[in-house]
Amino acid sequence: MCRWLGYVGDPIEPRELLYDTERSLIEQSRFHSPETPAPNGDGTGLGWYGRREQPTVFRSAAPAWGDQNLRELASEVSSGLFLAHVRAATGTPVQETNSHPFRYGDWLFVHNGFVTDFARLRRPLLMAVRKDLFPCILGSTDSELMFFLALTFGLEEDPVGGLERMAGFVESVARDAGIDNALQMTIGLTDGHTLTAVRYVSAGTANSLFVSSDVGSVRQLYPENERLSHLPENARVVVSEPLVALPGLWHEVPAGTAISIGTETREVPFRPVAPAGATAGVTPGSPAGAP
């Protein structure tokens, strides 16, 4: 399985979370764990918001722990909102275009999980992508296709709703193909203002996802921790696995939940629903459900 993290708050160097913590994302990519029985060595990426309105993306097919360019970049950039990802491939090639984050306009997207039996479902899922979005799909992963399906189903106007309709559509197409338990996913999504995270599985146990407590509260619990002393008061982090072992710092996101962190934090149930009129036979190149 992949691992990812998202940060929102006053600007920091991504290096602080990617490299400097006790269980940094890069360290997690190198070692096995009960949740991840193989290292995440099939690519890495960092997407961040800075001087420009649209995000900048660095992606590589190299293992994160050996990518010197990523280390240099993560020490030079300062950003108040970024997503980082380390990949463990689940059947598609190891190549730069399959590394996360994926970008469209102002949006960044990362994913940990899979679409069950994706090779069988890929064609009907691709045919449902909106015609103007189709040329933007550069890789071959289920993750990127999920992103562009969510965009097709209204993600830009309603981020959680677009993801729910994407998930419902994937499950519907899978059921038509006789495939159960179609989705395993944690998703990170942002437009540069709000960080949205989703934890969901069609059946069974969902991949782990954690969100940090507010920094002020954690400082009161651990006044001696120097690392916390310089973190911004408004800093929040969403992670596949905790970056440091501090009781009270991390709260597990319940399965079937979406969290949005912006000027305020909002937690809502995540309930997949197939878009009205959308089926595996949707007209190619048109929005699902459109005539």
Short mmCIF file of N, CA and C in Angstrom, two decimals, residues 48-186:
data_model
loop_
_atom_site.label_atom_id
_atom_site.label_comp_id
_atom_site.label_asym_id
_atom_site.label_seq_id
_atom_site.Cartn_x
_atom_site.Cartn_y
_atom_site.Cartn_z
N TRP A 48 2.68 21.31 -4.01
CA TRP A 48 2.57 22.40 -3.03
C TRP A 48 2.07 23.68 -3.69
N TYR A 49 1.57 24.57 -2.84
CA TYR A 49 1.10 25.88 -3.27
C TYR A 49 2.08 26.92 -2.76
N GLY A 50 2.45 27.85 -3.66
CA GLY A 50 3.43 28.87 -3.30
C GLY A 50 3.12 30.20 -3.93
N ARG A 51 4.02 30.67 -4.78
CA ARG A 51 3.88 32.01 -5.39
C ARG A 51 2.73 32.06 -6.40
N ARG A 52 2.47 30.93 -7.05
CA ARG A 52 1.43 30.91 -8.08
C ARG A 52 0.11 30.42 -7.49
N GLU A 53 -0.97 30.74 -8.16
CA GLU A 53 -2.28 30.29 -7.69
C GLU A 53 -2.41 28.79 -7.85
N GLN A 54 -1.91 28.27 -8.97
CA GLN A 54 -1.98 26.83 -9.20
C GLN A 54 -0.80 26.13 -8.52
N PRO A 55 -0.98 24.88 -8.14
CA PRO A 55 0.08 24.17 -7.43
C PRO A 55 1.21 23.75 -8.35
N THR A 56 2.38 23.55 -7.75
CA THR A 56 3.54 23.00 -8.43
C THR A 56 3.69 21.55 -8.00
N VAL A 57 4.11 20.70 -8.93
CA VAL A 57 4.21 19.27 -8.65
C VAL A 57 5.59 18.76 -9.03
N PHE A 58 6.20 18.00 -8.12
CA PHE A 58 7.41 17.22 -8.41
C PHE A 58 7.03 15.75 -8.30
N ARG A 59 7.35 14.96 -9.35
CA ARG A 59 7.07 13.53 -9.31
C ARG A 59 8.26 12.77 -9.85
N SER A 60 8.48 11.60 -9.30
CA SER A 60 9.62 10.78 -9.69
C SER A 60 9.23 9.32 -9.61
N ALA A 61 9.83 8.49 -10.47
CA ALA A 61 9.63 7.05 -10.41
C ALA A 61 10.63 6.38 -9.48
N ALA A 62 11.56 7.15 -8.93
CA ALA A 62 12.59 6.59 -8.06
C ALA A 62 12.05 6.37 -6.65
N PRO A 63 12.65 5.44 -5.89
CA PRO A 63 12.26 5.30 -4.48
C PRO A 63 12.50 6.60 -3.73
N ALA A 64 11.60 6.96 -2.84
CA ALA A 64 11.69 8.23 -2.13
C ALA A 64 12.98 8.35 -1.35
N TRP A 65 13.42 7.26 -0.72
CA TRP A 65 14.59 7.34 0.17
C TRP A 65 15.89 7.62 -0.59
N GLY A 66 15.92 7.39 -1.90
CA GLY A 66 17.14 7.63 -2.66
C GLY A 66 17.06 8.82 -3.59
N ASP A 67 15.97 9.61 -3.50
CA ASP A 67 15.76 10.71 -4.44
C ASP A 67 16.34 12.00 -3.86
N GLN A 68 17.55 12.32 -4.26
CA GLN A 68 18.22 13.51 -3.74
C GLN A 68 17.53 14.79 -4.18
N ASN A 69 16.93 14.77 -5.36
CA ASN A 69 16.20 15.96 -5.83
C ASN A 69 15.03 16.29 -4.91
N LEU A 70 14.33 15.26 -4.44
CA LEU A 70 13.23 15.48 -3.50
C LEU A 70 13.74 16.08 -2.20
N ARG A 71 14.86 15.57 -1.70
CA ARG A 71 15.42 16.09 -0.45
C ARG A 71 15.79 17.56 -0.59
N GLU A 72 16.43 17.90 -1.71
CA GLU A 72 16.83 19.30 -1.93
C GLU A 72 15.59 20.20 -2.02
N LEU A 73 14.61 19.75 -2.78
CA LEU A 73 13.41 20.54 -2.99
C LEU A 73 12.64 20.75 -1.69
N ALA A 74 12.51 19.67 -0.90
CA ALA A 74 11.76 19.75 0.35
C ALA A 74 12.41 20.67 1.37
N SER A 75 13.70 20.95 1.20
CA SER A 75 14.40 21.86 2.10
C SER A 75 14.38 23.30 1.60
N GLU A 76 14.07 23.50 0.33
CA GLU A 76 14.10 24.83 -0.27
C GLU A 76 12.72 25.48 -0.30
N VAL A 77 11.68 24.66 -0.51
CA VAL A 77 10.32 25.17 -0.61
C VAL A 77 9.77 25.49 0.77
N SER A 78 8.92 26.51 0.85
CA SER A 78 8.14 26.79 2.05
C SER A 78 6.69 26.96 1.61
N SER A 79 5.80 26.20 2.24
CA SER A 79 4.41 26.19 1.78
C SER A 79 3.46 26.01 2.95
N GLY A 80 2.29 26.61 2.83
CA GLY A 80 1.25 26.47 3.82
C GLY A 80 0.26 25.38 3.52
N LEU A 81 0.43 24.69 2.37
CA LEU A 81 -0.45 23.59 2.04
C LEU A 81 0.27 22.70 1.03
N PHE A 82 0.50 21.45 1.41
CA PHE A 82 1.15 20.54 0.47
C PHE A 82 0.69 19.11 0.72
N LEU A 83 0.83 18.29 -0.32
CA LEU A 83 0.56 16.86 -0.28
C LEU A 83 1.81 16.12 -0.74
N ALA A 84 2.17 15.06 -0.04
CA ALA A 84 3.31 14.23 -0.41
C ALA A 84 2.88 12.77 -0.43
N HIS A 85 3.53 11.96 -1.26
CA HIS A 85 3.08 10.58 -1.48
C HIS A 85 4.28 9.69 -1.77
N VAL A 86 4.25 8.47 -1.23
CA VAL A 86 5.22 7.43 -1.61
C VAL A 86 4.41 6.23 -2.08
N ARG A 87 4.82 5.64 -3.21
CA ARG A 87 3.98 4.69 -3.92
C ARG A 87 4.46 3.26 -3.78
N ALA A 88 3.51 2.35 -3.61
CA ALA A 88 3.72 0.91 -3.77
C ALA A 88 2.75 0.48 -4.87
N ALA A 89 3.26 0.11 -6.01
CA ALA A 89 2.43 -0.18 -7.18
C ALA A 89 1.54 -1.39 -6.92
N THR A 90 0.33 -1.36 -7.48
CA THR A 90 -0.62 -2.47 -7.34
C THR A 90 -1.03 -3.00 -8.72
N GLY A 91 -0.04 -3.15 -9.61
CA GLY A 91 -0.32 -3.77 -10.90
C GLY A 91 -0.09 -2.91 -12.10
N THR A 92 0.10 -1.60 -11.92
CA THR A 92 0.40 -0.72 -13.05
C THR A 92 1.88 -0.35 -13.02
N PRO A 93 2.45 0.09 -14.14
CA PRO A 93 3.89 0.27 -14.24
C PRO A 93 4.45 1.32 -13.29
N VAL A 94 5.73 1.15 -12.98
CA VAL A 94 6.47 2.15 -12.20
C VAL A 94 7.01 3.16 -13.20
N GLN A 95 6.39 4.32 -13.25
CA GLN A 95 6.78 5.38 -14.17
C GLN A 95 6.33 6.71 -13.59
N GLU A 96 6.96 7.79 -14.05
CA GLU A 96 6.71 9.11 -13.47
C GLU A 96 5.25 9.51 -13.54
N THR A 97 4.58 9.21 -14.65
CA THR A 97 3.19 9.63 -14.80
C THR A 97 2.24 8.86 -13.89
N ASN A 98 2.71 7.78 -13.28
CA ASN A 98 1.89 7.04 -12.33
C ASN A 98 2.16 7.42 -10.88
N SER A 99 3.12 8.31 -10.67
CA SER A 99 3.40 8.79 -9.32
C SER A 99 2.41 9.90 -8.95
N HIS A 100 2.09 9.98 -7.68
CA HIS A 100 1.20 11.00 -7.14
C HIS A 100 2.04 12.18 -6.63
N PRO A 101 1.45 13.38 -6.44
CA PRO A 101 0.05 13.75 -6.61
C PRO A 101 -0.31 13.93 -8.09
N PHE A 102 -1.62 13.81 -8.36
CA PHE A 102 -2.16 14.15 -9.66
C PHE A 102 -2.75 15.56 -9.57
N ARG A 103 -2.64 16.29 -10.67
CA ARG A 103 -3.02 17.70 -10.67
C ARG A 103 -3.99 17.99 -11.81
N TYR A 104 -4.97 18.83 -11.50
CA TYR A 104 -5.85 19.39 -12.52
C TYR A 104 -6.23 20.79 -12.07
N GLY A 105 -5.85 21.81 -12.84
CA GLY A 105 -6.16 23.18 -12.46
C GLY A 105 -5.60 23.51 -11.09
N ASP A 106 -6.47 23.92 -10.17
CA ASP A 106 -6.05 24.27 -8.81
C ASP A 106 -5.96 23.05 -7.89
N TRP A 107 -6.30 21.87 -8.38
CA TRP A 107 -6.51 20.72 -7.52
C TRP A 107 -5.32 19.77 -7.50
N LEU A 108 -5.09 19.18 -6.32
CA LEU A 108 -4.13 18.08 -6.14
C LEU A 108 -4.86 16.90 -5.51
N PHE A 109 -4.43 15.68 -5.86
CA PHE A 109 -5.10 14.46 -5.42
C PHE A 109 -4.07 13.38 -5.16
N VAL A 110 -4.18 12.70 -4.00
CA VAL A 110 -3.37 11.52 -3.71
C VAL A 110 -4.30 10.42 -3.21
N HIS A 111 -3.83 9.17 -3.33
CA HIS A 111 -4.68 8.02 -3.00
C HIS A 111 -3.82 6.88 -2.46
N ASN A 112 -4.33 6.21 -1.46
CA ASN A 112 -3.77 4.96 -0.97
C ASN A 112 -4.86 3.91 -1.04
N GLY A 113 -4.62 2.85 -1.79
CA GLY A 113 -5.63 1.81 -1.92
C GLY A 113 -5.66 1.25 -3.33
N PHE A 114 -6.82 0.76 -3.75
CA PHE A 114 -6.92 0.13 -5.06
C PHE A 114 -8.38 -0.03 -5.46
N VAL A 115 -8.58 -0.22 -6.76
CA VAL A 115 -9.85 -0.69 -7.31
C VAL A 115 -9.68 -2.17 -7.59
N THR A 116 -10.50 -2.99 -6.99
CA THR A 116 -10.39 -4.43 -7.16
C THR A 116 -10.57 -4.83 -8.63
N ASP A 117 -9.66 -5.70 -9.10
CA ASP A 117 -9.72 -6.21 -10.48
C ASP A 117 -9.78 -5.06 -11.48
N PHE A 118 -8.90 -4.09 -11.30
CA PHE A 118 -8.93 -2.87 -12.09
C PHE A 118 -8.79 -3.13 -13.58
N ALA A 119 -8.01 -4.13 -13.97
CA ALA A 119 -7.82 -4.41 -15.39
C ALA A 119 -9.15 -4.70 -16.09
N ARG A 120 -10.07 -5.36 -15.39
CA ARG A 120 -11.38 -5.66 -15.98
C ARG A 120 -12.28 -4.44 -16.02
N LEU A 121 -12.11 -3.54 -15.06
CA LEU A 121 -13.01 -2.39 -14.95
C LEU A 121 -12.50 -1.15 -15.66
N ARG A 122 -11.24 -1.15 -16.06
CA ARG A 122 -10.61 0.08 -16.55
C ARG A 122 -11.34 0.67 -17.75
N ARG A 123 -11.73 -0.14 -18.70
CA ARG A 123 -12.35 0.41 -19.90
C ARG A 123 -13.69 1.09 -19.60
N PRO A 124 -14.65 0.42 -18.93
CA PRO A 124 -15.91 1.12 -18.67
C PRO A 124 -15.73 2.35 -17.78
N LEU A 125 -14.77 2.33 -16.87
CA LEU A 125 -14.52 3.51 -16.04
C LEU A 125 -13.95 4.65 -16.88
N LEU A 126 -13.00 4.34 -17.75
CA LEU A 126 -12.43 5.37 -18.62
C LEU A 126 -13.48 6.01 -19.52
N MET A 127 -14.42 5.19 -20.02
CA MET A 127 -15.42 5.70 -20.95
C MET A 127 -16.38 6.68 -20.29
N ALA A 128 -16.40 6.72 -18.96
CA ALA A 128 -17.29 7.64 -18.26
C ALA A 128 -16.66 8.99 -18.00
N VAL A 129 -15.37 9.14 -18.24
CA VAL A 129 -14.69 10.41 -17.97
C VAL A 129 -15.16 11.46 -18.97
N ARG A 130 -15.40 12.65 -18.49
CA ARG A 130 -15.87 13.76 -19.34
C ARG A 130 -14.90 14.00 -20.50
N LYS A 131 -15.44 14.32 -21.64
CA LYS A 131 -14.64 14.40 -22.86
C LYS A 131 -13.49 15.38 -22.74
N ASP A 132 -13.72 16.55 -22.14
CA ASP A 132 -12.65 17.55 -22.06
C ASP A 132 -11.58 17.18 -21.05
N LEU A 133 -11.90 16.26 -20.13
CA LEU A 133 -10.93 15.84 -19.12
C LEU A 133 -10.07 14.68 -19.60
N PHE A 134 -10.57 13.92 -20.56
CA PHE A 134 -9.91 12.68 -20.96
C PHE A 134 -8.44 12.88 -21.37
N PRO A 135 -8.10 13.93 -22.16
CA PRO A 135 -6.69 14.11 -22.55
C PRO A 135 -5.75 14.40 -21.37
N CYS A 136 -6.30 14.76 -20.23
CA CYS A 136 -5.48 15.09 -19.07
C CYS A 136 -4.98 13.86 -18.33
N ILE A 137 -5.54 12.69 -18.64
CA ILE A 137 -5.09 11.45 -18.01
C ILE A 137 -3.81 11.00 -18.68
N LEU A 138 -2.70 11.07 -17.95
CA LEU A 138 -1.38 10.81 -18.53
C LEU A 138 -0.82 9.45 -18.15
N GLY A 139 -1.32 8.85 -17.07
CA GLY A 139 -0.80 7.58 -16.60
C GLY A 139 -1.82 6.47 -16.76
N SER A 140 -1.59 5.36 -16.04
CA SER A 140 -2.43 4.18 -16.20
C SER A 140 -2.98 3.64 -14.88
N THR A 141 -2.92 4.44 -13.82
CA THR A 141 -3.33 3.95 -12.51
C THR A 141 -4.84 4.08 -12.27
N ASP A 142 -5.33 3.24 -11.36
CA ASP A 142 -6.69 3.40 -10.90
C ASP A 142 -6.85 4.72 -10.14
N SER A 143 -5.79 5.15 -9.44
CA SER A 143 -5.87 6.39 -8.64
C SER A 143 -6.15 7.61 -9.51
N GLU A 144 -5.40 7.77 -10.59
CA GLU A 144 -5.60 8.92 -11.47
C GLU A 144 -6.98 8.88 -12.10
N LEU A 145 -7.43 7.70 -12.48
CA LEU A 145 -8.75 7.57 -13.09
C LEU A 145 -9.84 7.93 -12.08
N MET A 146 -9.67 7.53 -10.82
CA MET A 146 -10.63 7.91 -9.78
C MET A 146 -10.72 9.43 -9.65
N PHE A 147 -9.59 10.11 -9.73
CA PHE A 147 -9.57 11.57 -9.64
C PHE A 147 -10.38 12.19 -10.77
N PHE A 148 -10.16 11.73 -12.00
CA PHE A 148 -10.85 12.34 -13.13
C PHE A 148 -12.32 11.93 -13.20
N LEU A 149 -12.66 10.79 -12.65
CA LEU A 149 -14.08 10.48 -12.51
C LEU A 149 -14.74 11.42 -11.50
N ALA A 150 -14.05 11.68 -10.39
CA ALA A 150 -14.60 12.61 -9.39
C ALA A 150 -14.77 14.00 -9.99
N LEU A 151 -13.83 14.44 -10.81
CA LEU A 151 -13.97 15.72 -11.50
C LEU A 151 -15.17 15.69 -12.44
N THR A 152 -15.34 14.57 -13.13
CA THR A 152 -16.49 14.40 -14.02
C THR A 152 -17.80 14.53 -13.25
N PHE A 153 -17.83 14.03 -12.03
CA PHE A 153 -19.05 14.01 -11.24
C PHE A 153 -19.16 15.19 -10.28
N GLY A 154 -18.46 16.29 -10.58
CA GLY A 154 -18.73 17.53 -9.87
C GLY A 154 -17.83 17.87 -8.71
N LEU A 155 -16.64 17.32 -8.67
CA LEU A 155 -15.72 17.57 -7.55
C LEU A 155 -15.41 19.04 -7.36
N GLU A 156 -15.27 19.80 -8.45
CA GLU A 156 -14.86 21.20 -8.31
C GLU A 156 -15.90 22.04 -7.58
N GLU A 157 -17.17 21.71 -7.73
CA GLU A 157 -18.22 22.45 -7.05
C GLU A 157 -18.53 21.86 -5.67
N ASP A 158 -18.34 20.57 -5.53
CA ASP A 158 -18.71 19.85 -4.31
C ASP A 158 -17.69 18.73 -4.09
N PRO A 159 -16.56 19.02 -3.44
CA PRO A 159 -15.46 18.03 -3.35
C PRO A 159 -15.89 16.69 -2.74
N VAL A 160 -16.53 16.71 -1.58
CA VAL A 160 -16.92 15.45 -0.96
C VAL A 160 -17.99 14.76 -1.79
N GLY A 161 -18.95 15.52 -2.29
CA GLY A 161 -19.99 14.94 -3.13
C GLY A 161 -19.44 14.32 -4.40
N GLY A 162 -18.47 14.98 -5.03
CA GLY A 162 -17.85 14.43 -6.22
C GLY A 162 -17.13 13.12 -5.94
N LEU A 163 -16.46 13.04 -4.80
CA LEU A 163 -15.80 11.80 -4.41
C LEU A 163 -16.81 10.71 -4.08
N GLU A 164 -17.91 11.08 -3.43
CA GLU A 164 -18.95 10.09 -3.14
C GLU A 164 -19.56 9.53 -4.42
N ARG A 165 -19.82 10.40 -5.39
CA ARG A 165 -20.39 9.93 -6.66
C ARG A 165 -19.38 9.08 -7.43
N MET A 166 -18.10 9.44 -7.38
CA MET A 166 -17.07 8.61 -8.00
C MET A 166 -17.06 7.22 -7.37
N ALA A 167 -17.03 7.17 -6.03
CA ALA A 167 -16.97 5.88 -5.35
C ALA A 167 -18.22 5.05 -5.64
N GLY A 168 -19.39 5.69 -5.64
CA GLY A 168 -20.62 4.97 -5.95
C GLY A 168 -20.63 4.44 -7.36
N PHE A 169 -20.09 5.22 -8.30
CA PHE A 169 -20.04 4.77 -9.69
C PHE A 169 -19.10 3.57 -9.85
N VAL A 170 -17.92 3.64 -9.22
CA VAL A 170 -16.98 2.52 -9.31
C VAL A 170 -17.61 1.25 -8.73
N GLU A 171 -18.27 1.38 -7.59
CA GLU A 171 -18.90 0.21 -6.99
C GLU A 171 -20.03 -0.33 -7.88
N SER A 172 -20.77 0.56 -8.52
CA SER A 172 -21.86 0.13 -9.40
C SER A 172 -21.33 -0.62 -10.61
N VAL A 173 -20.28 -0.08 -11.24
CA VAL A 173 -19.68 -0.74 -12.40
C VAL A 173 -19.11 -2.10 -11.99
N ALA A 174 -18.48 -2.15 -10.82
CA ALA A 174 -17.92 -3.41 -10.33
C ALA A 174 -19.02 -4.45 -10.10
N ARG A 175 -20.13 -4.03 -9.50
CA ARG A 175 -21.22 -4.97 -9.26
C ARG A 175 -21.75 -5.53 -10.58
N ASP A 176 -21.88 -4.66 -11.59
CA ASP A 176 -22.34 -5.13 -12.90
C ASP A 176 -21.40 -6.16 -13.50
N ALA A 177 -20.13 -6.09 -13.13
CA ALA A 177 -19.13 -7.04 -13.63
C ALA A 177 -18.97 -8.25 -12.71
N GLY A 178 -19.77 -8.31 -11.65
CA GLY A 178 -19.69 -9.42 -10.72
C GLY A 178 -18.52 -9.34 -9.76
N ILE A 179 -18.06 -8.11 -9.49
CA ILE A 179 -16.90 -7.90 -8.61
C ILE A 179 -17.39 -7.28 -7.31
N ASP A 180 -17.08 -7.94 -6.21
CA ASP A 180 -17.46 -7.43 -4.89
C ASP A 180 -16.30 -6.62 -4.29
N ASN A 181 -16.64 -5.86 -3.26
CA ASN A 181 -15.62 -5.14 -2.48
C ASN A 181 -14.69 -4.33 -3.39
N ALA A 182 -15.28 -3.43 -4.18
CA ALA A 182 -14.56 -2.77 -5.26
C ALA A 182 -13.49 -1.80 -4.79
N LEU A 183 -13.70 -1.13 -3.65
CA LEU A 183 -12.84 -0.01 -3.29
C LEU A 183 -12.16 -0.18 -1.94
N GLN A 184 -10.88 0.16 -1.92
CA GLN A 184 -10.11 0.38 -0.70
C GLN A 184 -9.42 1.72 -0.89
N MET A 185 -9.71 2.71 -0.02
CA MET A 185 -9.13 4.02 -0.32
C MET A 185 -9.06 4.93 0.89
N THR A 186 -7.93 5.61 0.98
CA THR A 186 -7.85 6.88 1.68
C THR A 186 -7.41 7.90 0.64
#
